[in-house]
PDB file of C-alpha atoms in Angstrom:
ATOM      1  CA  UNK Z   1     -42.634 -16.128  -6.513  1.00  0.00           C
ATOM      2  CA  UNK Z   2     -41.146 -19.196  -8.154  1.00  0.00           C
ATOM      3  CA  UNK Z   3     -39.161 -16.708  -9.962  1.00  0.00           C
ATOM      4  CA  UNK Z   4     -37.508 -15.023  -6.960  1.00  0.00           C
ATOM      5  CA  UNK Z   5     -36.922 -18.104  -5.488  1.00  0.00           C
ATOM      6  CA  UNK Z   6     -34.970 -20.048  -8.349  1.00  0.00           C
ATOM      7  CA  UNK Z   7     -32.736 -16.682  -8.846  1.00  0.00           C
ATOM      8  CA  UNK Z   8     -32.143 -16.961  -5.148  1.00  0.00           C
ATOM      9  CA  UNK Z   9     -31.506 -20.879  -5.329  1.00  0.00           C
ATOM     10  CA  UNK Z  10     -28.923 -19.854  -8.510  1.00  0.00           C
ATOM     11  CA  UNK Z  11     -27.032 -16.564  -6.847  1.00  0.00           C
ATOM     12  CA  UNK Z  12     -26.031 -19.348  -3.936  1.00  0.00           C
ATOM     13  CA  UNK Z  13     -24.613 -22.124  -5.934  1.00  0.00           C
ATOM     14  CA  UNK Z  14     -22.904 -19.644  -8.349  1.00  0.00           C
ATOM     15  CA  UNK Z  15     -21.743 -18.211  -4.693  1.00  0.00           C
ATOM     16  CA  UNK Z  16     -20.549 -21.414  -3.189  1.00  0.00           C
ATOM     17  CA  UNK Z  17     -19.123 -22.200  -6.808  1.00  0.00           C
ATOM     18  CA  UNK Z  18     -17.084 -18.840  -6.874  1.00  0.00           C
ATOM     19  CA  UNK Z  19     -15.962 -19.630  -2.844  1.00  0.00           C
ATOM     20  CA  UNK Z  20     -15.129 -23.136  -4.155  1.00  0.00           C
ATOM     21  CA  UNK Z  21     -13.025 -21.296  -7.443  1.00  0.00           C
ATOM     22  CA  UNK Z  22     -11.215 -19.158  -5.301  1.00  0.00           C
ATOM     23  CA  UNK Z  23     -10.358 -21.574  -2.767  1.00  0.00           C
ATOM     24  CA  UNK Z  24      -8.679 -23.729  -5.939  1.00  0.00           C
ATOM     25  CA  UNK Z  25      -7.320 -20.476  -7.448  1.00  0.00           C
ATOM     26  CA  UNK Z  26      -5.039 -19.796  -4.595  1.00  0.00           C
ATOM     27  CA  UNK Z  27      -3.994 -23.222  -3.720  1.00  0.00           C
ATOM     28  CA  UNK Z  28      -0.350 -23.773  -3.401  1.00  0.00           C
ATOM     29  CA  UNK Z  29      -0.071 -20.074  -3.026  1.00  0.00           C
ATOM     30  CA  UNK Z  30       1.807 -19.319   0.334  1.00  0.00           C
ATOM     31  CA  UNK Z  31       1.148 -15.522   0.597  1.00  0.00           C
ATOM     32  CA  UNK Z  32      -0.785 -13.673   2.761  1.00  0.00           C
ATOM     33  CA  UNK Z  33      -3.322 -11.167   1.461  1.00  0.00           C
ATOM     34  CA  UNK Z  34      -4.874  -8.149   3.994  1.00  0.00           C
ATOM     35  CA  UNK Z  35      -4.286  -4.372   4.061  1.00  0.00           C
ATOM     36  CA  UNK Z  36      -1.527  -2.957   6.231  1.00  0.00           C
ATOM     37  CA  UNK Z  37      -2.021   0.263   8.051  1.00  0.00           C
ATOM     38  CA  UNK Z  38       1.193   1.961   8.382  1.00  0.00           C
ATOM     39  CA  UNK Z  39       2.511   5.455   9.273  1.00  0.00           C
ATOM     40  CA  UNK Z  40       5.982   6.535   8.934  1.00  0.00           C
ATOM     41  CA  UNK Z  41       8.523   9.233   7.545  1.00  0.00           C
ATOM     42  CA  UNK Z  42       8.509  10.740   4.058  1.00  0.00           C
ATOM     43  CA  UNK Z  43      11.865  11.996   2.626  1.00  0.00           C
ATOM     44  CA  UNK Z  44      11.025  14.395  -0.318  1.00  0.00           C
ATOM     45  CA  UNK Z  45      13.566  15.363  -2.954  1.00  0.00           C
ATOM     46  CA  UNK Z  46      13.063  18.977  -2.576  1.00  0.00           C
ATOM     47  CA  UNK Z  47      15.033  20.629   0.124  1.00  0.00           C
ATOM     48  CA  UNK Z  48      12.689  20.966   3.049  1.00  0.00           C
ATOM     49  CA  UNK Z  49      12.548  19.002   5.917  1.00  0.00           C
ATOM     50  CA  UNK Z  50      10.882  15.007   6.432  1.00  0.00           C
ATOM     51  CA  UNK Z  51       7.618  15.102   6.890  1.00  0.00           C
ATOM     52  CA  UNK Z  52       5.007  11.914   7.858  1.00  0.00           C
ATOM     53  CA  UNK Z  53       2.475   9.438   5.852  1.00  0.00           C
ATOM     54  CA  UNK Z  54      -0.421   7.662   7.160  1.00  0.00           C
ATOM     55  CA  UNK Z  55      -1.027   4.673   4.241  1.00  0.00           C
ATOM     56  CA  UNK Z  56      -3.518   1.774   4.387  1.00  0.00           C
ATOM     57  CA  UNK Z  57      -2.900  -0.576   1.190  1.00  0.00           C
ATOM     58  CA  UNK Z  58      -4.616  -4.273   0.674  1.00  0.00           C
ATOM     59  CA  UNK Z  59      -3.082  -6.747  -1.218  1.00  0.00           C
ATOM     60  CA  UNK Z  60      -3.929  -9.623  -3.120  1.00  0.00           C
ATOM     61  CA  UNK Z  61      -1.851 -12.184  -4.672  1.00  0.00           C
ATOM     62  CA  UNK Z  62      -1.303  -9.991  -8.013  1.00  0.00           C
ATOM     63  CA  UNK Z  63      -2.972  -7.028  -7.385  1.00  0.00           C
ATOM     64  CA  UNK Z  64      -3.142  -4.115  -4.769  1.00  0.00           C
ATOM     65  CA  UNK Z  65      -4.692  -0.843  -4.209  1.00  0.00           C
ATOM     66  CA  UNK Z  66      -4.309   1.753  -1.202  1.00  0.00           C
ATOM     67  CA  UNK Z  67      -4.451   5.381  -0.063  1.00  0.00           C
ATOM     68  CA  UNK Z  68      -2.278   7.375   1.497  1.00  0.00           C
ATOM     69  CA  UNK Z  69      -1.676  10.989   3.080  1.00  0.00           C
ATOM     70  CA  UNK Z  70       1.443  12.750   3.619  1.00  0.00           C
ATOM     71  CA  UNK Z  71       2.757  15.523   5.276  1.00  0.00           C
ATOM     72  CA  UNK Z  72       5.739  17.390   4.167  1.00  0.00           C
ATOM     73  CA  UNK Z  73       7.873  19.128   6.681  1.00  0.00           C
ATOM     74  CA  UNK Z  74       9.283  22.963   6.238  1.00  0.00           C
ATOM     75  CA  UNK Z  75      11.590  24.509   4.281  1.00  0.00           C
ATOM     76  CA  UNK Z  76      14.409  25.140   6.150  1.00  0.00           C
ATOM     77  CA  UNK Z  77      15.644  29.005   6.774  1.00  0.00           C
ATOM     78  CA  UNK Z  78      18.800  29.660   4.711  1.00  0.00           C
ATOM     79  CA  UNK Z  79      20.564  32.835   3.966  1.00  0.00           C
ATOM     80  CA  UNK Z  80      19.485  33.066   0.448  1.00  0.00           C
ATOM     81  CA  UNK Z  81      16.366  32.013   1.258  1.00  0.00           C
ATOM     82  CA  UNK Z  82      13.970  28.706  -0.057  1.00  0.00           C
ATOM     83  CA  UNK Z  83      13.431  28.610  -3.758  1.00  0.00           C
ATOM     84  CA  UNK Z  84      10.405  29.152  -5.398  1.00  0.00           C
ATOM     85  CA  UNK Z  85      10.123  25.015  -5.544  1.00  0.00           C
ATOM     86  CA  UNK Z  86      10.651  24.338  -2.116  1.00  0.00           C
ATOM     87  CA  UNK Z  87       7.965  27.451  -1.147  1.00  0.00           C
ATOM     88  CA  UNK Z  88       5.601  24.694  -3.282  1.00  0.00           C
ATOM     89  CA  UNK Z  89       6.067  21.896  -1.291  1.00  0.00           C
ATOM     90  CA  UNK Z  90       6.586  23.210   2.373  1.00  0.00           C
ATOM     91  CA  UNK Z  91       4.472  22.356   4.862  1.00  0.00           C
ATOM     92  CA  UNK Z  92       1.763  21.076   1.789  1.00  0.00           C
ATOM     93  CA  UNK Z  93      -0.502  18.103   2.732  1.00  0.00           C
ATOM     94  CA  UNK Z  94      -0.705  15.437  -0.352  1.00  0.00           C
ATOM     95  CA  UNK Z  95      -3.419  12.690  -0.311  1.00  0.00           C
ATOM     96  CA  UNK Z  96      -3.311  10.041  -3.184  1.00  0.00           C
ATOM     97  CA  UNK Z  97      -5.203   6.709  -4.327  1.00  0.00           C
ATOM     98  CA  UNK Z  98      -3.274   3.883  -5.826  1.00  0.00           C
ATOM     99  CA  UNK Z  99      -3.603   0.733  -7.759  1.00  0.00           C
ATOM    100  CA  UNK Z 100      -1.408  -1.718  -9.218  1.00  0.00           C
ATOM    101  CA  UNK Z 101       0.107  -5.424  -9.901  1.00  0.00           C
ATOM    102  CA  UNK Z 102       2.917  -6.915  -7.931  1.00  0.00           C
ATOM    103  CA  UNK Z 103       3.928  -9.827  -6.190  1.00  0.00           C
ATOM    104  CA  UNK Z 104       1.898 -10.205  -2.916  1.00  0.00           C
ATOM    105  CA  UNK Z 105       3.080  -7.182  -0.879  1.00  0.00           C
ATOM    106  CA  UNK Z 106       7.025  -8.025  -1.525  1.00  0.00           C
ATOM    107  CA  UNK Z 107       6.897  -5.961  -4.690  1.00  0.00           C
ATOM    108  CA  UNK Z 108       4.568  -3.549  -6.112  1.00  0.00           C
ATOM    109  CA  UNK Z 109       4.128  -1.347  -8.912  1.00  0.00           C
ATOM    110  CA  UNK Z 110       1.414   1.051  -8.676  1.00  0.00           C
ATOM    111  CA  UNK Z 111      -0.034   4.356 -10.238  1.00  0.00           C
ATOM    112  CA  UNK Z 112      -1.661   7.072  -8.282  1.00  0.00           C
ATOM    113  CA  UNK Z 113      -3.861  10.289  -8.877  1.00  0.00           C
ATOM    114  CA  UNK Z 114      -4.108  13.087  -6.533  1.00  0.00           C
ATOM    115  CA  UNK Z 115      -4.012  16.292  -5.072  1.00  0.00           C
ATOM    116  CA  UNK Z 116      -0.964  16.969  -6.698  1.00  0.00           C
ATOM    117  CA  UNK Z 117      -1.438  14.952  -9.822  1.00  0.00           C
ATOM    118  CA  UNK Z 118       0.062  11.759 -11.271  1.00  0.00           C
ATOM    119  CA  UNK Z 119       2.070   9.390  -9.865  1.00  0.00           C
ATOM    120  CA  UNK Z 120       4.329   6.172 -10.023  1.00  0.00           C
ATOM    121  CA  UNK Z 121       5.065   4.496  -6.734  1.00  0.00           C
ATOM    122  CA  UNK Z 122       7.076   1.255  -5.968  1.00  0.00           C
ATOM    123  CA  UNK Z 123       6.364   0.011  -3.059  1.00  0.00           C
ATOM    124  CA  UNK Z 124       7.265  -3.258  -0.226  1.00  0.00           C
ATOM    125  CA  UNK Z 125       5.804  -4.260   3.189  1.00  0.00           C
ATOM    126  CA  UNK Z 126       8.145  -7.037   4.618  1.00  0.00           C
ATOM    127  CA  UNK Z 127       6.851  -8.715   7.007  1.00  0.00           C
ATOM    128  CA  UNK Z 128       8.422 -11.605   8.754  1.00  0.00           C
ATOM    129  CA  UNK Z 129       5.041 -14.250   8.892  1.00  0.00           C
ATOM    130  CA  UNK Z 130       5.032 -13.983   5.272  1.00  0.00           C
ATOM    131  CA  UNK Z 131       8.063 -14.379   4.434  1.00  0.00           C
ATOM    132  CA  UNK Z 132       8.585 -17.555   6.823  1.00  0.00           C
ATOM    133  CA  UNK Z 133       5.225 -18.575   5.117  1.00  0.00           C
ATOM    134  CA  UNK Z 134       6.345 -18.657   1.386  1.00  0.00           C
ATOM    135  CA  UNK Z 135       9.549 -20.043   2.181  1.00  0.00           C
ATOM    136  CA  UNK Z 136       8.148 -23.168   4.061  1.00  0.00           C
ATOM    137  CA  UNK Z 137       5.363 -23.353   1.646  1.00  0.00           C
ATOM    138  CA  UNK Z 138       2.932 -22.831   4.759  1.00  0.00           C
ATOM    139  CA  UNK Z 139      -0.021 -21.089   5.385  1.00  0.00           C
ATOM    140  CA  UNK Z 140      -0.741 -19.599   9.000  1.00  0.00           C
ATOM    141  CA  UNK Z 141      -4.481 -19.173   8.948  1.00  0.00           C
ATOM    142  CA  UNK Z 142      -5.358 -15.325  10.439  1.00  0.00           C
ATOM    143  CA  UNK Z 143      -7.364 -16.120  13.091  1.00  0.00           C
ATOM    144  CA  UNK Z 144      -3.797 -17.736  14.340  1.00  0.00           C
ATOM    145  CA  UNK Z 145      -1.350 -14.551  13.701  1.00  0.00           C
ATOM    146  CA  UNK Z 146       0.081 -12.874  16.960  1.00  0.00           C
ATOM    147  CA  UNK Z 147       0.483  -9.370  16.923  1.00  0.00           C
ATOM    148  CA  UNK Z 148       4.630 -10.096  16.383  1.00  0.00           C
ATOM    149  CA  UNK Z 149       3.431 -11.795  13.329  1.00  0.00           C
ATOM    150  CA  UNK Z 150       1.253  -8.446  12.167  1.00  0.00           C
ATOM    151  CA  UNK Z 151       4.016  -5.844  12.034  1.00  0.00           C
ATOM    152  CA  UNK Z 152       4.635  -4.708   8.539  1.00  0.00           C
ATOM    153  CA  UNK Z 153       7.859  -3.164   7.907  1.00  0.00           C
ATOM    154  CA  UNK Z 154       7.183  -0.343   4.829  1.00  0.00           C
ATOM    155  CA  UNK Z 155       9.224   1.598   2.073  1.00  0.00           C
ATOM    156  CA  UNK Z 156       8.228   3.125  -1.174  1.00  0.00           C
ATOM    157  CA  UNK Z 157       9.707   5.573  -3.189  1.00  0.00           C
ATOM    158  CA  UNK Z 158       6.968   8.007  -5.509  1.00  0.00           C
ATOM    159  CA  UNK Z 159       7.623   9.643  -8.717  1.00  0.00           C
ATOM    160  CA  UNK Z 160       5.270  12.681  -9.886  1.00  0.00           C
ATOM    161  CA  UNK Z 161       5.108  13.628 -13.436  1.00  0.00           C
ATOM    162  CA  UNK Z 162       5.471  17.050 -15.067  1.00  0.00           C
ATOM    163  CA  UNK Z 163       5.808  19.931 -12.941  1.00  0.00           C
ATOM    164  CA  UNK Z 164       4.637  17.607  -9.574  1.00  0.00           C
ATOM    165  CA  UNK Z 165       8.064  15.834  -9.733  1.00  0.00           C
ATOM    166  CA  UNK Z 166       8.589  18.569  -7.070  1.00  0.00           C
ATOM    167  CA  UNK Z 167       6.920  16.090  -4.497  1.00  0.00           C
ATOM    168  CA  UNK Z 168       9.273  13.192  -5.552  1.00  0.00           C
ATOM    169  CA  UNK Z 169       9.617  11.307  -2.514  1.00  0.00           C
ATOM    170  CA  UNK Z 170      10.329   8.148  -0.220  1.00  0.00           C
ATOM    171  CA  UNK Z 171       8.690   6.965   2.626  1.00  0.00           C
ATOM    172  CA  UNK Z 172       9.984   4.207   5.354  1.00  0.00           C
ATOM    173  CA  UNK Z 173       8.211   3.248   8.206  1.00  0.00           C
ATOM    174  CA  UNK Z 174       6.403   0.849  10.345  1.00  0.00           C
ATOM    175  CA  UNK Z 175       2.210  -0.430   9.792  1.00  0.00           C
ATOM    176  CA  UNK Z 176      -0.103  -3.850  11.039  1.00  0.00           C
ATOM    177  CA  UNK Z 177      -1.338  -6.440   8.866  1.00  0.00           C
ATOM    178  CA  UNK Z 178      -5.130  -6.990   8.847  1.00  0.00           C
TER     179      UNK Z 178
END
C-alpha cells in the first residue's frame, strides 16, 4: 500500500513537472497549436474532373500529423476516349495518414501512406489569428477565439511515388481551428 501510494505521489510531481516543462518549452513562442478540420477541392494531375477532400490535421509547434480523404471526380467523355491512367483514377476514393515537421501550420512537410501508396505532401493553413499572433508576439488564449478567428484557409499539393504519381494532386479549400 505504501508502495502504490509513493508511485502515485511520484507520477503527479513528474506530471506537474512535465506541465511546468512544457509551459517553459513554449514560452516566447507565438503560434497556435490545434487541428483544423477542413474540406475543400482537389485538383488531380490526371485529366478527370476536381473532385473533394475532407482533412483534419493537428499541429504543434514543429511537428504535425493528420488524415485525410479525397474524392476524385470523373473522367471526362472525349472522342478518343479516357486513357488507361485516367480509367485509374476516376471516380476512385483515396484515404491517407500523414506526419511530418514544419513550422506551426504556415509550412509543412509531411509523408503519407495509403490506399494508394506513398506520398509527399506540402501543406499550409493560414489563418488570420495566427498570423496577427506571431507578428505582435501575442498569444490569444482559446477559450477567447471567435469563430472569425477559427477559419483556416488550406492548400497542399501531394506527390505519389512510382506508378501512384497518377493521383498527383492539389487541394485548396476552407476548415476551423480547434
Amino acid at each position: 500500500m505504501k508502495t502504490t501510494i509513493t508511485t502515485i505521489a511520484l507520477f503527479a510531481l513528474l506530471g506537474v513537472s512535465t506541465g511546468l516543462q512544457a509551459a517553459d518549452r513554449y514560452e516566447g513562442v507565438h503560434l497556435i497549436r490545434g487541428t483544423v478540420l477542413s474540406i475543400g477541392r482537389v485538383d488531380p494531375s490526371a485529366s478527370v474532373g476536381t473532385g473533394f477532400f475532407v482533412d483534419a490535421n493537428y499541429t504543434s509547434v514543429a511537428l504535425n500529423a493528420g488524415i485525410a480523404t479525397k474524392k476524385f471526380g470523373e473522367s471526362p467523355f472525349r472522342s478518343g476516349g479516357p486513357t488507361e491512367e485516367d480509367e485509374r483514377v476516376s471516380d476512385k476514393r483515396v484515404n491517407n495518414v500523414y506526419a511530418g515537421v514544419g513550422f506551426g501550420r504556415i509550412i509543412q512537410f509531411q509523408g503519407g501512406y495509403g490506399n494508394q501508396g506513398e506520398l509527399l505532401r506540402l501543406r499550409s493553413d493560414f489563418n488570420f489569428r495566427s498570423i496577427v499572433d506571431f507578428l505582435s508576439q501575442q498569444s490569444t488564449p482559446a477559450q477567447r477565439m471567435t469563430l472569425a478567428d477559427r477559419i483556416t484557409f488550406t492548400v497542399s499539393v501531394e506527390r505519389y511515388s512510382g506508378k501512384d504519381d497518377v493521383f498527383n494532386n492539389a487541394t485548396w479549400g476552407v476548415g476551423l481551428l480547434f
